[in-house]
Amino acid sequence: MKVVYDAVCPFCGCLCDDLEITVENNRIINAKNSCAISLSKFMHHEDNRLSYSTVDGKKTDLVTAINESAKILACAKKPLIYGLSSTECEAINRSIELAEIIGGVIDSTASVCHGPTIITEQSVGEIKSTLGEIKNRADLIIFWGSNPTESHLRHLTRYSVFPTGLFTPEGRKNRVIVAVDVRKTKLSKVADLFLEIEPNKDFELISALRAIIRGVKIEAEQVSGISINVLKELAERMKKARFGVIFYGLGLTQSEMGDMNVNAAVGLVSDLNHHTKFVILPMRGHFNVAGANAVSSWLSGYPFAIDYSRGYPRYNPGEFTAVDLLERREADAALIIASDPVAHFPARAVEHLAKIPLIIIDQKVNMTTLLSRIVIPAATAGIEAEGTAYRMDGIPIRLNKIIEPVDGVLPDSEILNMIIDKIKVLKGGY
Amino acid sequence: MTDLIIKNGYVYDPLNGVEGEKYDIHISKGKIVDEIDRRDAKIIDASNMIVMPGGVDLHSHIAGSKINIGRAMRPEDHRNDVMPRTNLTRAGVGYSCPSTYYTGYRYAQMGYTTVFEPAMPPLSARHVHEELNDIPIIDKGAFTLMGNNYFVLKYVKSKDLNMLKGFMAWLLKATRGYAVKIVNPGGVENWKWGKNVGGLDDLVYNFEVTPRDIIKSLAKVNEELGLPHTIHLHCNNLGVPGNWETTIESMKSVESIKPYEGRTRVVHVAHCQFNALDGENWVKLKSGAYKIAKYVNEHKHVTIDLGQVIFTDTTTMTGDGPWQFRLHNLTGNKWVNSDVEMEAGAGVVPYTFRKENPANAIQWGIGLELALMIHDPWKISMTTDHPNGGPFIHYPKVITWLMSRKARTDTMLELHKSCIKRTGLAGIYREYDFNEIAIITRAAPSILLGLRNKGHLGVGADGDLSIFNIDPTNWRPSMFRDVENAFSRTAFTIKGGEIVVKNGEIMATPSGKTFWVDAKVSEEVESEVLEDLRSEFKKLYTVSLKNYPVQDSYLPLSECVKVQAGGY
Amino acid sequence: MNEVLVTLISVRTIEQGISLEIGKTSEQYQNSVSVIELNHSDFNSLEISEGEIVEVESEYGSVLVKCQSSQDVPKGRAFMPYGPWANKLFSSSTPCSGMPQLKGIKARVKAAKGLKAPSILEFIEELRRL
């Protein structure tokens, strides 16, 4: 029996690296310091696993599955590679090379998650810090459209609300917590101030705050369901904070005009920097979506939604983003890596996935594997395969290989290497 | 690998005193050798061409979170220069924030074979190395940011230079860094409260140390450790009119530091142009280059790199968070700020240098003045602080401005007249020759970095060469356009004895190696530092101490430079 | 028949996270994700009991799911865990941003006693028939 200390959890953007995983006979028998979801991931990683490749529903060997996949991808006119956020960086690196070789489109789950954050970065910017800065300095923490008590379970204890730090020796007592959400949540009950905002009205509320902070008089008595007096108080708190932070989530990005919401929020924090220290951090969901963006950016110059059909990378959200490509029925084949778009995309986009040759590389049975023509089982990154993952604040941490995968089940990066090699042969060299 | 003989070229190897002599260079098994068997060798005919060691760039933002932020935030930048995939090369994009493969290819095409990333935040060192691993051909390394590091500030405050020594050695090893980088010492820590420092004797909040204390302590220990490079300093007050005073103060502050044996230098001032501004404000801006040059000429302990301005749209990115905020406010351009817990910060803001902008015209003049007024070219490295002053692909332009007064004048006449009125450039007649160019682009940077096998063509040196299609015996400064052409695309670039570029085209894409420094300290100090780290890390950081250091898997090809001076 | 007009918001929940790590075809996933949460008084106006099936319909589609009530849900709003049931209701149009609107759409909810929420396998069958 052995214990892996300081193990890294491969679930959400928190990328906690203080887990203690107990292993016996190549099986995980305990996981300490993990949240409920992390515990489920480690203790149930063997459930519903894919253990062999299939082509058209029939069991086959890996090489056949690779060869069939290579044929489909090499011949496709507009192949889509999608997923990436739940695997490690070497695999993402290979995926980009694959997209280059087949002249396809490559996109990550960011496009349906924090794509608006990236689009805002490209028009207004980003004002961020790593999570330790929050732990050590922040005395005003605002969660906007984000509910970490359901999605990033240890965020509050490790990074934001409760931990003690260099300049926050009393932890919770050193901080004022504000929650802005469309309903009460476990978070709002922990918060000092809760603003119940009307759905799709974040842009107005943020703009009103900006106006108040800039000294503009607001005529209305309430904005987005919040009274002006409450807003004025919040604005004062923000200006007088020693170090303020807004953590924002899908409440901003997935509501109507998501990228405009984020744009306004970053503008608000930019204004606040004239008064005090303030940052704004996106609550990235998957454990390596930030890594998918990072690797894409350094290899192709672009963070997501990249097209290689002209031989060089091109970028255009709305044109090369996965949901759009499928909605317009432009993709004629798809390779899904560590993701389940059939479960997670709106219905019309999913319908197109049902009509085109679909290949998936993943660990477990999911809706996409059930629909795919070719299924290739993969080792679980962070449990059976090591590699780099980037935390939600951009910090890279090395994932552990804790146990050996089942015989014949390879890491994503190796599978992708095999596909790349086969396609190079099919395409006559490069 | 086939042996190579480069025949008949005009060789410029300043380190070995060769200034344009014609002789043959022999390369075998990746190294320069005396004699080889001609029968097995491939002959490269370098007749009527210049042969220099491969270029060495000691300050270029090529890898890590800052440049990656630049790439992601500026899709518009990339449309200016696209690189389709070929059967030998990967696809990529430029321009001021190029993708990694583009970076390696373009540097090699200009004859550069070694490039250093000057600002690596320790917590994201893995990111730097992952990117370096995806930059083909060139050898590389990165400097570790230390000037605003919690532990550094703590030991400077307690004046415990032994612990500082142990920590610096530990941090270099943990990050696989090559040198000590200091950016706006104290200012970046204050920026974490939204503040800055205004001079060397301002206090850093909560630490009660001054930038002067930080610079002096790091310089002293750097020399005691015997690190191959001196401290690499981005001075306080970058970009602030009148900052020439801060720069000279900074250089003065380490005048009496004892250099490591065998050398006289103790500090390298990065992208000096940005810190050579005179005048009370932007309206009254004028060149401070003369004052800086005078000091550098009178002292042996300072070296600089230029940070030359190019008139183009580019992207500024530094570890100087408060400066980048200031630039965002000056320009209204989009702004990314990125603070790193306990250690560092960064900011990225697009910027366009315009010929009709009086300040930019003066800045352009300053970079060249520094190169031309400092007598000893061995104190100078040619850089644009890529991409801050401009993309590195414009280096050949800088070479023409240095080699040809006519080239300078032609450009000067296109600029706002402030360049003529507020700098001394118009009155400078000096023109660099090929030997001096070889010094500031190859030989000097290698010496400054302490890279024994780079920057020269003596026996034992790495087989890194660039061959430029230009005949120095038939060249006059008025022919500067030929220089720009020749230095933009080499006739040949040879890396580690392999032909990687021929007639400007990529011929091979071997992987380069990453240099890093392992500095020895006494076991006692080492364990005391580890003890301190263990006790403080959990409280301060959000990553465990065990997961913090860069693992071996991030350095598939590396050369560890072992340094013994600090240990006994 | 009683129906309620709501603003529908898809969300993440702990149960959804735990169950998807077991597997999408697991019972736990079915139970925790094929659900809609309504405000007490909205729920009562449908005259159903806790956990009974309702039909949720938007401009883009409809789906059958279990219905629960919660005191934390404001009147006129409804919450569904992000997943294949909720995705029946969202448009895949993304006003050039790549991001479809997955929160804050209009939907109507009415009782569908005696009917069953589709399973993952039934969704797949439906897709295979396309």
GROMACS .gro file of C-alpha atoms in nm, chain A residues 4-8 17-18 89-90 93-94 96-97 100-101 118 121-133 135-137 158-159 164-167 242-243 270 273-274 276-277 279 293-295 297-303 308 310-313 315-316 386-388 390-391 393-398 400 424 430, chain B residues 65 68-76 78-79 82-93 97-101 123-128 130-131 134 150 189 191-195 205-207 325 328-329 333-343 537-548 551 553-554:
model
  154
    4VAL     CA    1   0.067   0.967  -0.295
    5TYR     CA    2   0.098   1.299  -0.112
    6ASP     CA    3   0.032   1.639  -0.265
    7ALA     CA    4  -0.156   1.469  -0.545
    8VAL     CA    5  -0.331   1.690  -0.797
   17ASP     CA    6  -0.273   1.983  -0.524
   18ASP     CA    7  -0.289   1.870  -0.161
   89CYS     CA    8  -0.123   1.953  -2.227
   90GLU     CA    9   0.084   1.706  -2.426
   93ASN     CA   10  -0.032   1.978  -2.819
   94ARG     CA   11  -0.075   1.667  -3.035
   96ILE     CA   12  -0.320   2.098  -3.257
   97GLU     CA   13  -0.061   1.927  -3.472
  100GLU     CA   14  -0.270   2.132  -3.877
  101ILE     CA   15  -0.205   1.814  -4.070
  118ILE     CA   16  -1.134   3.546  -2.398
  121GLU     CA   17  -0.957   3.994  -2.327
  122GLN     CA   18  -0.923   4.068  -2.695
  123SER     CA   19  -1.126   4.387  -2.684
  124VAL     CA   20  -1.072   4.529  -2.335
  125GLY     CA   21  -0.824   4.308  -2.157
  126GLU     CA   22  -0.804   4.119  -1.830
  127ILE     CA   23  -0.708   4.228  -1.481
  128LYS     CA   24  -0.604   3.924  -1.290
  129SER     CA   25  -0.382   3.774  -1.031
  130THR     CA   26  -0.309   3.424  -0.917
  131LEU     CA   27  -0.524   3.276  -0.644
  132GLY     CA   28  -0.262   3.319  -0.373
  133GLU     CA   29  -0.295   3.694  -0.408
  135LYS     CA   30  -0.584   3.437  -0.020
  136ASN     CA   31  -0.315   3.671   0.107
  137ARG     CA   32  -0.458   4.015   0.039
  158ARG     CA   33  -0.843   2.706  -0.024
  159TYR     CA   34  -0.846   3.038  -0.202
  164THR     CA   35  -0.563   3.270   0.640
  165GLY     CA   36  -0.282   3.436   0.451
  166LEU     CA   37   0.007   3.676   0.484
  167PHE     CA   38  -0.210   3.985   0.522
  242ARG     CA   39  -0.782   4.739   0.031
  243PHE     CA   40  -0.782   4.469  -0.236
  270SER     CA   41  -1.040   4.883  -1.479
  273ASN     CA   42  -0.801   5.046  -1.039
  274HIS     CA   43  -0.799   5.424  -1.028
  276THR     CA   44  -0.769   5.091  -0.528
  277LYS     CA   45  -0.632   4.749  -0.612
  279VAL     CA   46  -0.883   4.227  -0.996
  293ASN     CA   47  -0.621   2.791  -2.427
  294ALA     CA   48  -0.255   2.825  -2.334
  295VAL     CA   49  -0.127   2.550  -2.563
  297SER     CA   50  -0.220   3.019  -2.809
  298TRP     CA   51   0.147   2.935  -2.815
  299LEU     CA   52   0.122   2.692  -3.105
  300SER     CA   53  -0.133   2.867  -3.324
  301GLY     CA   54  -0.142   3.220  -3.187
  302TYR     CA   55  -0.510   3.182  -3.102
  303PRO     CA   56  -0.679   3.055  -2.785
  308TYR     CA   57  -0.623   2.528  -4.047
  310ARG     CA   58  -0.562   2.722  -4.552
  311GLY     CA   59  -0.253   2.567  -4.402
  312TYR     CA   60  -0.203   2.840  -4.145
  313PRO     CA   61  -0.408   2.916  -3.835
  315TYR     CA   62  -0.938   3.253  -3.581
  316ASN     CA   63  -1.300   3.357  -3.570
  386GLU     CA   64   0.074   1.234  -1.617
  387GLY     CA   65   0.113   1.566  -1.787
  388THR     CA   66   0.065   1.936  -1.730
  390TYR     CA   67  -0.316   2.482  -1.603
  391ARG     CA   68  -0.519   2.601  -1.307
  393ASP     CA   69  -0.552   3.133  -1.284
  394GLY     CA   70  -0.302   3.007  -1.541
  395ILE     CA   71  -0.061   2.832  -1.305
  396PRO     CA   72   0.075   2.506  -1.449
  397ILE     CA   73   0.092   2.203  -1.222
  398ARG     CA   74   0.206   1.855  -1.310
  400ASN     CA   75   0.026   1.257  -1.130
  424LYS     CA   76   0.115   1.119  -4.240
  430TYR     CA   77   0.388   1.527  -4.415
  495SER     CA   78   0.265   3.366  -1.969
  498ASN     CA   79   0.117   3.399  -2.440
  499ILE     CA   80  -0.121   3.662  -2.308
  500GLY     CA   81   0.000   3.886  -2.590
  501ARG     CA   82  -0.077   3.618  -2.845
  502ALA     CA   83  -0.423   3.541  -2.712
  503MET     CA   84  -0.526   3.901  -2.663
  504ARG     CA   85  -0.410   4.021  -3.005
  505PRO     CA   86  -0.558   3.807  -3.282
  506GLU     CA   87  -0.535   4.116  -3.500
  508HIS     CA   88  -0.126   3.771  -3.627
  509ARG     CA   89  -0.298   3.849  -3.951
  512VAL     CA   90   0.110   3.396  -4.145
  513MET     CA   91   0.323   3.090  -4.197
  514PRO     CA   92   0.156   2.789  -4.363
  515ARG     CA   93   0.266   2.440  -4.280
  516THR     CA   94   0.522   2.283  -4.513
  517ASN     CA   95   0.662   1.934  -4.528
  518LEU     CA   96   0.941   2.050  -4.302
  519THR     CA   97   0.795   2.330  -4.094
  520ARG     CA   98   0.497   2.372  -3.868
  521ALA     CA   99   0.232   2.635  -3.925
  522GLY     CA  100   0.240   2.955  -3.727
  523VAL     CA  101   0.177   3.324  -3.709
  527CYS     CA  102   0.350   3.810  -3.052
  528PRO     CA  103   0.459   3.522  -3.271
  529SER     CA  104   0.372   3.159  -3.211
  530THR     CA  105   0.654   2.936  -3.091
  531TYR     CA  106   0.747   2.760  -3.414
  553LEU     CA  107   0.537   2.986  -1.012
  554SER     CA  108   0.477   2.953  -1.385
  555ALA     CA  109   0.826   2.841  -1.482
  556ARG     CA  110   0.677   2.519  -1.617
  557HIS     CA  111   0.487   2.727  -1.868
  558VAL     CA  112   0.807   2.894  -1.989
  560GLU     CA  113   0.678   2.406  -2.215
  561GLU     CA  114   0.694   2.691  -2.464
  564ASP     CA  115   0.814   2.410  -2.874
  580TYR     CA  116   0.869   3.740  -0.082
  619GLU     CA  117   0.528   4.425  -0.469
  621TRP     CA  118   0.162   4.727  -0.714
  622LYS     CA  119  -0.010   4.443  -0.535
  623TRP     CA  120  -0.167   4.721  -0.330
  624GLY     CA  121  -0.210   4.938  -0.636
  625LYS     CA  122   0.100   5.143  -0.562
  635TYR     CA  123   0.512   4.838   0.205
  636ASN     CA  124   0.521   4.580   0.480
  637PHE     CA  125   0.881   4.489   0.410
  755PHE     CA  126  -0.125   5.026  -1.604
  758HIS     CA  127  -0.295   5.165  -2.056
  759ASN     CA  128  -0.412   5.499  -1.917
  763ASN     CA  129  -0.542   5.054  -2.530
  764LYS     CA  130  -0.662   4.721  -2.400
  765TRP     CA  131  -0.471   4.604  -2.097
  766VAL     CA  132  -0.398   4.273  -1.933
  767ASN     CA  133  -0.261   4.272  -1.581
  768SER     CA  134  -0.135   3.952  -1.427
  769ASP     CA  135   0.005   3.944  -1.073
  770VAL     CA  136   0.175   3.628  -0.948
  771GLU     CA  137   0.145   3.550  -0.576
  772MET     CA  138   0.450   3.615  -0.362
  773GLU     CA  139   0.680   3.672  -0.657
  967PHE     CA  140   0.508   2.782   0.189
  968LYS     CA  141   0.177   2.642   0.297
  969LYS     CA  142   0.065   2.967   0.454
  970LEU     CA  143   0.167   3.186   0.164
  971TYR     CA  144   0.135   2.991  -0.157
  972THR     CA  145  -0.156   2.798  -0.307
  973VAL     CA  146   0.066   2.530  -0.456
  974SER     CA  147   0.249   2.276  -0.243
  975LEU     CA  148   0.625   2.297  -0.208
  976LYS     CA  149   0.656   1.950  -0.353
  977ASN     CA  150   0.474   2.050  -0.673
  978TYR     CA  151   0.652   2.384  -0.712
  981GLN     CA  152   1.039   1.852  -1.299
  983SER     CA  153   1.032   1.600  -1.784
  984TYR     CA  154   1.019   1.967  -1.883
   0.00000   0.00000   0.00000
